[in-house]
Tab-separated table of C-alpha atoms in Angstrom:
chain	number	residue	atom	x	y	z
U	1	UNK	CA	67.405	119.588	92.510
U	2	UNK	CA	64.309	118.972	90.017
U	3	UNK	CA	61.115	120.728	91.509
U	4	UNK	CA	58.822	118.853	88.862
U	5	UNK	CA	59.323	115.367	88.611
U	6	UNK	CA	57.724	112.931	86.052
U	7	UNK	CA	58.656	109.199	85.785
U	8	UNK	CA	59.326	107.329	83.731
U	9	UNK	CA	61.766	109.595	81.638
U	10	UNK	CA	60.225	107.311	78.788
U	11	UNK	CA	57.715	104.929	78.497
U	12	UNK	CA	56.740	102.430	75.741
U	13	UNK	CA	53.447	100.703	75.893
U	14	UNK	CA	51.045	99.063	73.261
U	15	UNK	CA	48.098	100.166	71.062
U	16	UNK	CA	45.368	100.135	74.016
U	17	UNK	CA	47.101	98.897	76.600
U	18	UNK	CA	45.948	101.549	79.412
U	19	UNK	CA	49.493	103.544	80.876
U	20	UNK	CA	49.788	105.682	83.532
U	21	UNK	CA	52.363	108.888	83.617
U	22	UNK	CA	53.542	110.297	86.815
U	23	UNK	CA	54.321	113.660	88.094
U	24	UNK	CA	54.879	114.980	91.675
U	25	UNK	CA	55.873	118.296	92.711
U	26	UNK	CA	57.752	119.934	95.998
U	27	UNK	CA	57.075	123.608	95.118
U	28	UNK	CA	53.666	123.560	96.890
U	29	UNK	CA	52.185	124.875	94.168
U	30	UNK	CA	48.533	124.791	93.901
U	31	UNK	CA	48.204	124.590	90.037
U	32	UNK	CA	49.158	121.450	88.205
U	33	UNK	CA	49.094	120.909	84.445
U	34	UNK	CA	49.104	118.177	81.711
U	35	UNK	CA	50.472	119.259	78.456
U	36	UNK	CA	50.864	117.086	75.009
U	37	UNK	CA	53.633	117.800	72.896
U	38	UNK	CA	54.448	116.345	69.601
U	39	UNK	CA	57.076	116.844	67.104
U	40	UNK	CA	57.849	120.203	66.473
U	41	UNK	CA	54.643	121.699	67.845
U	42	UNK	CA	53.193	124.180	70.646
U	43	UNK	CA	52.563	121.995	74.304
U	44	UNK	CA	48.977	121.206	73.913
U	45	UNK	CA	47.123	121.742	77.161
U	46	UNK	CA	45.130	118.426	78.032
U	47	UNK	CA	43.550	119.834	81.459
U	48	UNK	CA	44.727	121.284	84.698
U	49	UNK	CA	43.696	120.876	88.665
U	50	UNK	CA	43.331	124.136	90.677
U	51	UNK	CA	43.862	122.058	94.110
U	52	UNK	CA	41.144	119.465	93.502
U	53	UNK	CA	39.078	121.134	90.939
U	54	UNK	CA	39.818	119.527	87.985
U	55	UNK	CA	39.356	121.575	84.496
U	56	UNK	CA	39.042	119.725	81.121
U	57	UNK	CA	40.440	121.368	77.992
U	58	UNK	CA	37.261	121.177	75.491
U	59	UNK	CA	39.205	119.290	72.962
U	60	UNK	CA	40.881	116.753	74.940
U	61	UNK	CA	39.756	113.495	74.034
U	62	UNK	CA	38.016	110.798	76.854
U	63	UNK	CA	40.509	109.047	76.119
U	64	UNK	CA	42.559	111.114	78.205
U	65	UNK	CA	41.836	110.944	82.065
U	66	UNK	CA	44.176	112.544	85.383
U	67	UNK	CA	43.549	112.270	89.161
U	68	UNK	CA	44.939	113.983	91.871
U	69	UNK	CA	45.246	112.649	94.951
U	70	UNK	CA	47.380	114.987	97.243
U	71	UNK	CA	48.947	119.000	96.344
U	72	UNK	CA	52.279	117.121	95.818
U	73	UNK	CA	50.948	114.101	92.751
U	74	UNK	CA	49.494	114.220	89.439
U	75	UNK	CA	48.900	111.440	87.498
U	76	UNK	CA	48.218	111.254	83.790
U	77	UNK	CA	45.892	108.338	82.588
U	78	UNK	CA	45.605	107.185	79.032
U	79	UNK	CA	42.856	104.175	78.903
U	80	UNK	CA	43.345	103.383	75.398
U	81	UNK	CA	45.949	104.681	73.306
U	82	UNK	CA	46.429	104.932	69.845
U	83	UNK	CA	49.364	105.770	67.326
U	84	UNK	CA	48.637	109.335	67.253
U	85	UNK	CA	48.806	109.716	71.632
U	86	UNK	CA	52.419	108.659	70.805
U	87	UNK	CA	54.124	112.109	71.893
U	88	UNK	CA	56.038	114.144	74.855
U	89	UNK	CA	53.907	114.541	78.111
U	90	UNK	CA	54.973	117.760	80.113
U	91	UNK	CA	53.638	117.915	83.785
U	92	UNK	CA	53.978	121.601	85.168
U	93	UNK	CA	53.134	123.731	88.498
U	94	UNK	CA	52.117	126.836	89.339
U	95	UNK	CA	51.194	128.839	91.685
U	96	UNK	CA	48.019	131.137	91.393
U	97	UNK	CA	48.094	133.134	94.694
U	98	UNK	CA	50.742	134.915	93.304
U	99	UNK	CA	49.633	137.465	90.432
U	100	UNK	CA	48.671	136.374	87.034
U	101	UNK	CA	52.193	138.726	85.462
U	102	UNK	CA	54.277	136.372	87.936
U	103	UNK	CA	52.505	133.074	87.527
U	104	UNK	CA	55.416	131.317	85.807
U	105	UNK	CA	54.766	127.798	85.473
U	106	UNK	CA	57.491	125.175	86.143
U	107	UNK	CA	57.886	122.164	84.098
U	108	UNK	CA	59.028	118.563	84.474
U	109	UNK	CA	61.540	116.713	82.139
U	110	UNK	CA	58.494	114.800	80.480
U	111	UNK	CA	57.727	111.004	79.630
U	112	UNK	CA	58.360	110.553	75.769
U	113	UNK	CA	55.464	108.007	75.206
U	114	UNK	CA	55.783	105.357	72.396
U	115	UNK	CA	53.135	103.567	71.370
U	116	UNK	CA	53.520	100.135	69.411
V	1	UNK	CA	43.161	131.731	63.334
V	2	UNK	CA	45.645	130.821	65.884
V	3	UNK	CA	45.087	132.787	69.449
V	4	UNK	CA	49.211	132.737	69.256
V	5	UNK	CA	51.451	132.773	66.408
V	6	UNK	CA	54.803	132.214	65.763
V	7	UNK	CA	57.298	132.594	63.155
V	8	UNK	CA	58.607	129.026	63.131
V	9	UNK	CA	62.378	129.590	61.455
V	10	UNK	CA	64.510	128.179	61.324
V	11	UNK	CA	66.589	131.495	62.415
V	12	UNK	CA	69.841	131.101	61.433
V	13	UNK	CA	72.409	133.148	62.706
V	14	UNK	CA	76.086	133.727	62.951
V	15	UNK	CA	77.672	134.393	66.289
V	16	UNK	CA	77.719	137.486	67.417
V	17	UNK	CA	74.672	139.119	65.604
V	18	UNK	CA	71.192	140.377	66.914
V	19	UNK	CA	68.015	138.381	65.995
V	20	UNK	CA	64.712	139.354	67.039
V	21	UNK	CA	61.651	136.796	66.991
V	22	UNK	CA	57.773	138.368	67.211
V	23	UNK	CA	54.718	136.457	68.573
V	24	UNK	CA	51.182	137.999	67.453
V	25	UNK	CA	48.275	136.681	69.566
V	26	UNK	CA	44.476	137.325	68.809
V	27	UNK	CA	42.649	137.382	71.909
V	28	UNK	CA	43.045	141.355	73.427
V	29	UNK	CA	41.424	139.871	76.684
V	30	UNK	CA	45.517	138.221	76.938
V	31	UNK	CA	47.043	139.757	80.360
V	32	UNK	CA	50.618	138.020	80.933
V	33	UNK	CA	53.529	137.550	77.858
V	34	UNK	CA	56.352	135.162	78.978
V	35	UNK	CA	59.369	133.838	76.817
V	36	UNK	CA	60.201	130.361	77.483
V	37	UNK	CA	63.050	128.316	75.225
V	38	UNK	CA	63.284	124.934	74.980
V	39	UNK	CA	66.270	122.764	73.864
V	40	UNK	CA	65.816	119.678	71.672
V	41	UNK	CA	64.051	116.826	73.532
V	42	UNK	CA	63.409	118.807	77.169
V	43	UNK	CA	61.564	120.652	78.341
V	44	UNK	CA	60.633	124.453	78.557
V	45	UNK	CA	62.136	126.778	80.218
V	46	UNK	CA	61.229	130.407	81.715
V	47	UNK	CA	63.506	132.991	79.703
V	48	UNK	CA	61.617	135.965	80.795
V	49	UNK	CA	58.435	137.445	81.875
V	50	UNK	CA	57.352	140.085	79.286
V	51	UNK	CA	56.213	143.336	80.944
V	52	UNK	CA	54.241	146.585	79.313
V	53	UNK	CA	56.993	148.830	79.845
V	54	UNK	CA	59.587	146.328	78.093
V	55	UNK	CA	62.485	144.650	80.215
V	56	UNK	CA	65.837	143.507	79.742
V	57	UNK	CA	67.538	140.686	81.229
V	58	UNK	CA	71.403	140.720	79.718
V	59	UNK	CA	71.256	140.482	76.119
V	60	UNK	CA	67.640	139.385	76.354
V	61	UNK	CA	64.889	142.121	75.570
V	62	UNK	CA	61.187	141.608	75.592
V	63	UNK	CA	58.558	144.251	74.655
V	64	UNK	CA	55.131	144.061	74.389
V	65	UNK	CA	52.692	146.008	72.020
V	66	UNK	CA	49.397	146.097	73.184
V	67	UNK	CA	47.940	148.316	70.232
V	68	UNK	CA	48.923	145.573	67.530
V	69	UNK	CA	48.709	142.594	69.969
V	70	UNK	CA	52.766	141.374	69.923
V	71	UNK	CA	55.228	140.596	71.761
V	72	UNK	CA	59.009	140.452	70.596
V	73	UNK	CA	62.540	139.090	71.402
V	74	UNK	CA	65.737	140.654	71.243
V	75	UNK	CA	69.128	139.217	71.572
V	76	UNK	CA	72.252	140.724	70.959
V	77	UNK	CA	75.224	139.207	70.549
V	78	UNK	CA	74.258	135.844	70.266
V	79	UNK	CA	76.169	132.704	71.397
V	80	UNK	CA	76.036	129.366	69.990
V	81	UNK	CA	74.425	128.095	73.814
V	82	UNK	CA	71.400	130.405	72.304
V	83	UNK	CA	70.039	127.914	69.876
V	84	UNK	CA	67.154	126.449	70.832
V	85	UNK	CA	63.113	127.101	70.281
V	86	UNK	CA	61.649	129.909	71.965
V	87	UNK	CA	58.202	129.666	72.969
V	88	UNK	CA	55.637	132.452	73.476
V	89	UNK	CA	53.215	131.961	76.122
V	90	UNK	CA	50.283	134.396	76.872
V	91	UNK	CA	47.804	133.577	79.519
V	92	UNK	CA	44.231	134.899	80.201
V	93	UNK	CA	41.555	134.934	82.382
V	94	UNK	CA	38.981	132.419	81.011
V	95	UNK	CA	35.746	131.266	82.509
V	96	UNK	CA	33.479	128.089	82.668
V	97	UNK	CA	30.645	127.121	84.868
V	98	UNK	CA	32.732	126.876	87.947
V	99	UNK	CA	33.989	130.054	87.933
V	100	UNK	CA	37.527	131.856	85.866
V	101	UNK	CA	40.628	130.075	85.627
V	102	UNK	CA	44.217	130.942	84.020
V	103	UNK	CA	43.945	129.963	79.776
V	104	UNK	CA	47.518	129.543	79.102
V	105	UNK	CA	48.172	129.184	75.328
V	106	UNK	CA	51.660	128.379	73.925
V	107	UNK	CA	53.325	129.478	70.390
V	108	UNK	CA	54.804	127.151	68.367
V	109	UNK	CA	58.001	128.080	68.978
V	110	UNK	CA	60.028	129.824	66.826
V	111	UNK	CA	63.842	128.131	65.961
V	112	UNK	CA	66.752	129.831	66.643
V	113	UNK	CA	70.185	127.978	65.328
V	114	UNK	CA	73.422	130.198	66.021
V	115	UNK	CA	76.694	129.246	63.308
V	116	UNK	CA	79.839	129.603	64.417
């Protein structure tokens, strides 16, 4: 059974037409992530919540926002998005009590996001 | 630079042979080396934790050199179900105003097709 879950699978919206990207977890797991991947290249960490405390990668655009509003839900907000936002989102977990050699991180399907 | 690097293939091997991937990263603060692979269109996956003494998992062997910041990939005998991208992944403690968090930093991946 899938651990990390992130709906849609895929998800098509228009150039700034606000979308929202979904990803809940049943690990427990007090770390959640937001990655962007595109086309052949690394994930691209857009920020990360350690429980509440939310921490913003220093390149990640305003454009970019995420709330979290229980352990179990992340949520991925894009308020305006242009052609180039059009990639793979990856939601993953972790869990940071445990020590940094063992903190594996666990990763959802994705949303492919197309942009029109 | 890039903090992680990756030879990014494509690898292309016939069944059966051994193929070893490297992954140099730049920051000697790094503390934790994972492999992850990922197959086309989903998303990664843990292959293995990398650990200073060097482990083995089956046909899978990671070692780490801290002295020349790298960490490698070995697999023997390799089966077509092997081709994918594998991912290096180090992690390290980084800090901001609100105190340290985990900096997780992905490779590009490096492609590994196996030919019949």
């Amino acid at each position: 059974d899938a651990m990390v879950i992130q709906n849609p699978r895929y998800q098509v919206t228009q150039f700034g037409k606000p979308v929202t990207l979904s990803c809940s977890q049943t690990l427990n797991h007090n770390v959640m992530y937001w990655y962007q991947q595109k086309s052949s290249q690394a994930p691209k960490l857009l920020f990360h919540y350690y429980d509440k405390d939310f921490n913003n990668e220093a390149d990640t655009p305003d454009n970019f926002q995420s709330r979290r509003p229980n352990t179990s839900f992340c949520f991925l907000d894009i308020r305006s998005p242009g052609l180039g936002d059009a990639a793979m989102y990856l939601c993953a977990t972790s869990n940071r009590a445990v020590p940094l050699a063992k903190n594996i991180q666990y990763f959802g399907a994705g949303t492919r996001l197309s942009v029109l | 630079r890039k903090e992680v690097e990756q030879d990014p293939g494509p690898f292309n091997v016939p069944e059966g042979a051994t193929v070893a991937f490297n992954c140099t990263y730049s920051n000697s603060a790094s503390q934790s080396f994972f492999w992850y692979r990922q197959d086309c269109r989903k998303e990664p996956k843990l292959l293995m934790s990398v650990y200073s003494s060097g482990n083995e998992d089956g046909r899978f062997t990671a070692q780490l050199n801290r002295a020349s910041q790298y960490i490698s990939l070995l697999i023997r005998d390799s089966k077509l179900s092997d081709s994918a991208t594998y991912l290096c992944v180090v992690t390290r403690l980084g800090m901001r105003r609100s105190g340290g968090y985990q900096k997780v930093t992905f490779g590009t991946g490096t492609k590994l097709q196996v030919i019949p």
